[in-house]
Short mmCIF file of N, CA and C in Angstrom, two decimals:
data_model
loop_
_atom_site.label_atom_id
_atom_site.label_comp_id
_atom_site.label_asym_id
_atom_site.label_seq_id
_atom_site.Cartn_x
_atom_site.Cartn_y
_atom_site.Cartn_z
N MET A 19 97.98 21.71 -7.49
CA MET A 19 97.34 21.85 -6.25
C MET A 19 96.28 22.88 -6.27
N LEU A 20 95.25 22.78 -5.95
CA LEU A 20 94.10 23.71 -5.95
C LEU A 20 93.76 24.15 -4.52
N CYS A 21 94.18 25.31 -4.07
CA CYS A 21 93.91 25.86 -2.83
C CYS A 21 92.48 26.27 -2.72
N THR A 22 91.74 26.14 -1.66
CA THR A 22 90.45 26.60 -1.38
C THR A 22 90.40 28.12 -1.41
N ILE A 23 89.37 28.80 -1.57
CA ILE A 23 89.02 30.12 -1.45
C ILE A 23 89.63 30.55 -0.08
N SER A 24 90.23 31.90 0.03
CA SER A 24 90.86 32.48 1.25
C SER A 24 92.16 31.83 1.45
N SER A 25 92.69 31.24 0.55
CA SER A 25 94.17 30.74 0.83
C SER A 25 94.82 30.62 -0.58
N TYR A 26 96.15 30.44 -0.55
CA TYR A 26 97.00 30.45 -1.78
C TYR A 26 98.07 29.42 -1.59
N GLY A 27 98.56 28.84 -2.63
CA GLY A 27 99.58 27.94 -2.73
C GLY A 27 100.93 28.51 -3.29
N PRO A 28 101.81 29.00 -2.57
CA PRO A 28 103.01 29.61 -3.05
C PRO A 28 103.98 28.60 -3.67
N ASN A 29 103.85 27.35 -3.42
CA ASN A 29 104.79 26.29 -3.88
C ASN A 29 104.02 25.47 -4.95
N ALA A 30 104.34 25.84 -6.21
CA ALA A 30 103.59 25.39 -7.27
C ALA A 30 103.71 23.70 -7.53
N SER A 31 104.80 23.23 -6.80
CA SER A 31 105.07 21.77 -6.92
C SER A 31 104.34 21.05 -5.85
N ALA A 32 103.83 21.56 -4.87
CA ALA A 32 103.09 20.90 -3.74
C ALA A 32 101.84 20.17 -4.17
N THR A 33 101.62 19.04 -3.55
CA THR A 33 100.63 18.16 -3.96
C THR A 33 99.56 18.05 -2.98
N SER A 34 99.57 18.69 -1.93
CA SER A 34 98.41 18.64 -0.74
C SER A 34 97.98 20.07 -0.42
N VAL A 35 96.73 20.10 -0.11
CA VAL A 35 96.31 21.45 0.15
C VAL A 35 96.87 21.91 1.55
N THR A 36 97.36 20.97 2.30
CA THR A 36 98.11 21.38 3.70
C THR A 36 99.17 22.37 3.35
N ALA A 37 99.69 22.51 2.06
CA ALA A 37 100.78 23.34 1.73
C ALA A 37 100.16 24.80 1.63
N CYS A 38 98.79 24.84 1.34
CA CYS A 38 98.22 26.20 1.16
C CYS A 38 98.43 27.14 2.45
N VAL A 39 98.59 28.42 2.08
CA VAL A 39 98.71 29.39 3.14
C VAL A 39 97.46 30.22 3.11
N PRO A 40 96.90 30.40 4.47
CA PRO A 40 95.49 31.27 4.44
C PRO A 40 95.88 32.63 4.38
N CYS A 41 94.96 33.48 3.81
CA CYS A 41 94.97 34.80 3.79
C CYS A 41 94.83 35.23 5.35
N ASN A 42 94.87 36.57 5.59
CA ASN A 42 94.55 36.99 6.93
C ASN A 42 93.15 36.84 7.16
N GLN A 43 92.83 36.01 8.25
CA GLN A 43 91.60 35.44 8.62
C GLN A 43 90.81 36.64 9.09
N GLY A 44 89.51 36.78 8.53
CA GLY A 44 88.50 37.76 8.95
C GLY A 44 88.67 39.06 8.18
N THR A 45 89.81 39.26 7.57
CA THR A 45 89.89 40.61 6.87
C THR A 45 90.17 40.46 5.32
N GLU A 46 90.57 39.23 4.89
CA GLU A 46 90.95 38.90 3.46
C GLU A 46 90.37 37.68 2.94
N THR A 47 90.27 37.58 1.82
CA THR A 47 89.82 36.35 1.02
C THR A 47 90.51 36.32 -0.37
N THR A 48 90.17 35.51 -1.24
CA THR A 48 90.68 35.41 -2.60
C THR A 48 89.34 35.42 -3.63
N ALA A 49 89.66 35.81 -4.79
CA ALA A 49 88.61 35.98 -5.65
C ALA A 49 87.95 34.67 -6.17
N SER A 50 88.95 33.62 -6.07
CA SER A 50 88.52 32.22 -6.37
C SER A 50 89.55 31.22 -5.90
N ALA A 51 89.23 29.99 -6.00
CA ALA A 51 90.06 28.90 -5.55
C ALA A 51 91.23 28.77 -6.58
N GLY A 52 92.34 28.21 -6.05
CA GLY A 52 93.51 28.04 -6.85
C GLY A 52 94.48 29.14 -6.97
N SER A 53 94.33 30.21 -6.01
CA SER A 53 95.23 31.37 -6.00
C SER A 53 96.60 30.81 -5.58
N ALA A 54 97.73 31.47 -6.29
CA ALA A 54 99.17 31.16 -6.09
C ALA A 54 100.05 32.05 -5.33
N SER A 55 99.51 33.25 -4.97
CA SER A 55 100.36 34.27 -4.39
C SER A 55 99.55 35.00 -3.43
N VAL A 56 100.22 35.52 -2.34
CA VAL A 56 99.74 36.30 -1.29
C VAL A 56 99.12 37.52 -1.93
N HIS A 57 99.56 37.99 -2.98
CA HIS A 57 99.14 39.15 -3.75
C HIS A 57 97.68 38.96 -4.30
N ASP A 58 97.10 37.60 -4.22
CA ASP A 58 95.70 37.29 -4.72
C ASP A 58 94.87 37.44 -3.46
N CYS A 59 95.33 37.65 -2.28
CA CYS A 59 94.43 37.95 -1.16
C CYS A 59 93.97 39.41 -1.21
N ILE A 60 92.69 39.49 -1.19
CA ILE A 60 92.04 40.79 -1.34
C ILE A 60 91.27 41.26 0.02
N CYS A 61 91.06 42.43 0.20
CA CYS A 61 90.24 42.84 1.38
C CYS A 61 88.85 42.63 1.31
N LEU A 62 88.25 42.18 2.43
CA LEU A 62 86.83 41.98 2.48
C LEU A 62 86.17 43.32 2.61
N ALA A 63 84.68 43.22 2.29
CA ALA A 63 84.11 44.62 2.44
C ALA A 63 84.34 45.13 3.94
N ARG A 64 84.25 46.35 4.17
CA ARG A 64 84.44 47.13 5.25
C ARG A 64 85.92 47.15 5.86
N TYR A 65 86.74 46.81 4.93
CA TYR A 65 88.29 46.82 5.20
C TYR A 65 88.86 47.49 3.93
N PHE A 66 90.07 48.12 4.13
CA PHE A 66 90.78 48.62 2.98
C PHE A 66 92.37 48.33 3.21
N ARG A 67 93.11 48.37 2.16
CA ARG A 67 94.39 47.99 2.27
C ARG A 67 95.22 49.35 2.16
N PRO A 68 95.91 49.87 3.16
CA PRO A 68 96.86 51.01 3.18
C PRO A 68 97.90 50.74 2.07
N SER A 69 98.60 51.81 1.77
CA SER A 69 99.55 51.60 0.67
C SER A 69 100.56 50.41 0.89
N THR A 70 100.86 50.08 2.31
CA THR A 70 101.59 48.98 2.65
C THR A 70 100.92 48.15 3.90
N GLY A 71 100.95 46.86 3.79
CA GLY A 71 100.56 46.12 4.93
C GLY A 71 99.18 45.42 4.70
N ALA A 72 98.69 44.93 5.81
CA ALA A 72 97.46 44.14 5.79
C ALA A 72 96.23 44.94 5.68
N CYS A 73 95.18 44.40 5.50
CA CYS A 73 93.80 45.09 5.45
C CYS A 73 93.48 45.57 6.81
N VAL A 74 92.98 46.75 6.88
CA VAL A 74 92.45 47.43 8.19
C VAL A 74 91.07 47.77 8.04
N PRO A 75 90.47 47.86 9.20
CA PRO A 75 88.95 48.52 9.12
C PRO A 75 88.82 49.74 8.58
N CYS A 76 87.96 50.01 7.82
CA CYS A 76 87.60 51.32 7.24
C CYS A 76 87.33 52.39 8.53
N PRO A 77 87.83 53.59 8.28
CA PRO A 77 87.78 54.52 9.33
C PRO A 77 86.25 54.92 9.62
N ILE A 78 86.01 55.38 10.80
CA ILE A 78 84.56 55.87 11.11
C ILE A 78 84.25 57.07 10.18
N GLY A 79 83.05 57.03 9.63
CA GLY A 79 82.65 58.05 8.78
C GLY A 79 83.07 57.77 7.23
N THR A 80 83.31 56.51 7.06
CA THR A 80 83.65 56.13 5.58
C THR A 80 82.83 54.87 5.26
N THR A 81 82.69 54.50 4.00
CA THR A 81 82.10 53.19 3.64
C THR A 81 83.20 52.43 2.57
N CYS A 82 83.30 51.10 2.96
CA CYS A 82 84.17 50.31 2.01
C CYS A 82 83.28 49.20 1.77
N ASP A 83 82.42 49.35 0.75
CA ASP A 83 81.57 48.22 0.53
C ASP A 83 81.86 47.16 -0.54
N GLY A 84 82.95 47.45 -1.14
CA GLY A 84 83.55 46.56 -2.23
C GLY A 84 84.63 45.71 -1.58
N THR A 85 85.24 44.91 -2.36
CA THR A 85 86.37 44.14 -2.01
C THR A 85 87.59 44.87 -2.53
N ASN A 86 88.60 44.71 -1.75
CA ASN A 86 90.01 45.31 -2.09
C ASN A 86 90.09 46.67 -2.38
N SER A 87 89.50 47.46 -1.49
CA SER A 87 89.48 48.91 -1.49
C SER A 87 90.78 49.44 -1.24
N SER A 88 91.23 50.58 -1.84
CA SER A 88 92.31 51.17 -1.38
C SER A 88 91.76 52.43 -0.58
N LEU A 89 92.67 53.16 0.07
CA LEU A 89 92.26 54.42 0.78
C LEU A 89 91.74 55.42 -0.22
N PHE A 90 92.26 55.55 -1.33
CA PHE A 90 92.00 56.33 -2.28
C PHE A 90 90.47 56.14 -2.78
N ALA A 91 90.03 55.05 -2.77
CA ALA A 91 88.67 54.56 -3.21
C ALA A 91 87.62 54.62 -2.07
N VAL A 92 88.03 54.83 -0.78
CA VAL A 92 87.16 54.77 0.21
C VAL A 92 86.16 56.00 0.09
N LEU A 93 84.93 55.58 0.32
CA LEU A 93 83.85 56.69 0.10
C LEU A 93 83.77 57.36 1.58
N VAL A 94 83.76 58.70 1.53
CA VAL A 94 83.41 59.36 2.79
C VAL A 94 82.05 59.63 3.08
N ASP A 95 81.44 59.21 4.15
CA ASP A 95 79.89 59.30 4.25
C ASP A 95 79.62 60.84 4.36
N ARG A 96 78.25 61.02 3.89
CA ARG A 96 77.64 62.30 4.25
C ARG A 96 77.92 62.79 5.70
N ASP A 97 78.12 64.05 5.76
CA ASP A 97 78.32 64.67 7.02
C ASP A 97 79.70 64.46 7.70
N TYR A 98 80.61 63.86 6.90
CA TYR A 98 82.07 63.80 7.25
C TYR A 98 83.07 64.32 6.22
N TRP A 99 84.22 64.55 6.65
CA TRP A 99 85.16 65.02 5.59
C TRP A 99 86.49 64.57 6.07
N ARG A 100 87.47 64.56 5.18
CA ARG A 100 88.88 64.21 5.39
C ARG A 100 89.83 65.20 4.83
N PRO A 101 91.02 65.31 5.36
CA PRO A 101 91.81 66.41 4.68
C PRO A 101 92.29 66.14 3.21
N GLY A 102 92.32 64.87 2.89
CA GLY A 102 92.73 64.50 1.48
C GLY A 102 92.39 63.17 1.12
N LYS A 103 92.41 62.69 -0.12
CA LYS A 103 92.06 61.38 -0.51
C LYS A 103 93.04 60.34 -0.09
N THR A 104 94.12 60.58 0.47
CA THR A 104 95.17 59.62 0.99
C THR A 104 95.08 59.64 2.40
N SER A 105 94.14 60.37 3.11
CA SER A 105 94.03 60.46 4.50
C SER A 105 92.89 59.46 5.16
N SER A 106 93.35 58.88 6.21
CA SER A 106 92.39 58.06 6.88
C SER A 106 91.72 58.75 8.07
N ASP A 107 92.11 60.04 8.33
CA ASP A 107 91.66 60.85 9.42
C ASP A 107 90.19 61.52 8.98
N THR A 108 89.13 60.84 9.26
CA THR A 108 87.93 61.44 8.97
C THR A 108 87.39 62.18 10.14
N LYS A 109 86.62 63.38 9.98
CA LYS A 109 85.98 64.06 10.89
C LYS A 109 84.74 64.30 10.71
N PRO A 110 83.79 64.58 11.82
CA PRO A 110 82.49 65.06 11.53
C PRO A 110 82.49 66.44 10.86
N CYS A 111 81.45 66.76 9.90
CA CYS A 111 81.38 67.98 9.21
C CYS A 111 81.17 69.00 10.23
N PRO A 112 82.04 70.11 10.31
CA PRO A 112 81.86 71.18 11.27
C PRO A 112 80.61 72.19 10.82
N TYR A 113 80.01 72.00 9.61
CA TYR A 113 79.12 72.96 9.13
C TYR A 113 77.83 72.38 8.66
N GLY A 114 77.22 71.54 9.51
CA GLY A 114 76.01 70.99 9.34
C GLY A 114 75.82 70.21 7.99
N ASP A 115 75.04 70.37 7.25
CA ASP A 115 74.79 69.57 6.00
C ASP A 115 75.69 69.88 4.82
N THR A 116 76.69 70.55 4.91
CA THR A 116 77.52 71.13 3.79
C THR A 116 78.49 69.95 3.36
N CYS A 117 78.64 68.91 3.96
CA CYS A 117 79.58 67.85 3.53
C CYS A 117 78.81 66.71 2.89
N ALA A 118 78.98 66.65 1.59
CA ALA A 118 78.13 65.75 0.83
C ALA A 118 78.62 64.36 0.74
N GLY A 119 79.92 64.18 1.19
CA GLY A 119 80.37 62.77 1.04
C GLY A 119 80.90 62.32 -0.37
N GLY A 120 81.29 61.15 -0.46
CA GLY A 120 81.71 60.52 -1.88
C GLY A 120 83.29 60.37 -1.90
N THR A 121 83.70 60.04 -2.97
CA THR A 121 85.24 59.90 -3.31
C THR A 121 85.92 61.27 -3.33
N ASN A 122 85.12 62.29 -3.90
CA ASN A 122 85.78 63.62 -4.04
C ASN A 122 85.38 64.47 -2.85
N ALA A 123 85.43 63.92 -1.62
CA ALA A 123 85.14 64.86 -0.44
C ALA A 123 86.32 64.98 0.55
N PRO A 124 87.34 65.52 -0.07
CA PRO A 124 88.43 65.62 0.83
C PRO A 124 88.28 66.83 1.91
N ASN A 125 87.41 67.79 1.60
CA ASN A 125 87.28 68.83 2.67
C ASN A 125 85.98 69.59 2.42
#
């Protein structure tokens, strides 16, 4: 059975696409048709996957422009900062143009 993009077929012996399970609509997709596991569902751009759970919107002051971003890979926008690479708590830079942004922008 070949499931369409944005769905997966957990039952290998199924013969109908009606057995396919959709990824979380609006936040996830699959890289290609024919996925077999929920683990094949990846976050869409502008979403990231926390260490556990479903994809969530990227925090204000960050950019997630690839698919399947982790919080560690989220880019902090210029003029914002966050306490560490595993924090989703972004804040406006308190010192004008001193916050450069990027992946190495924890503080």
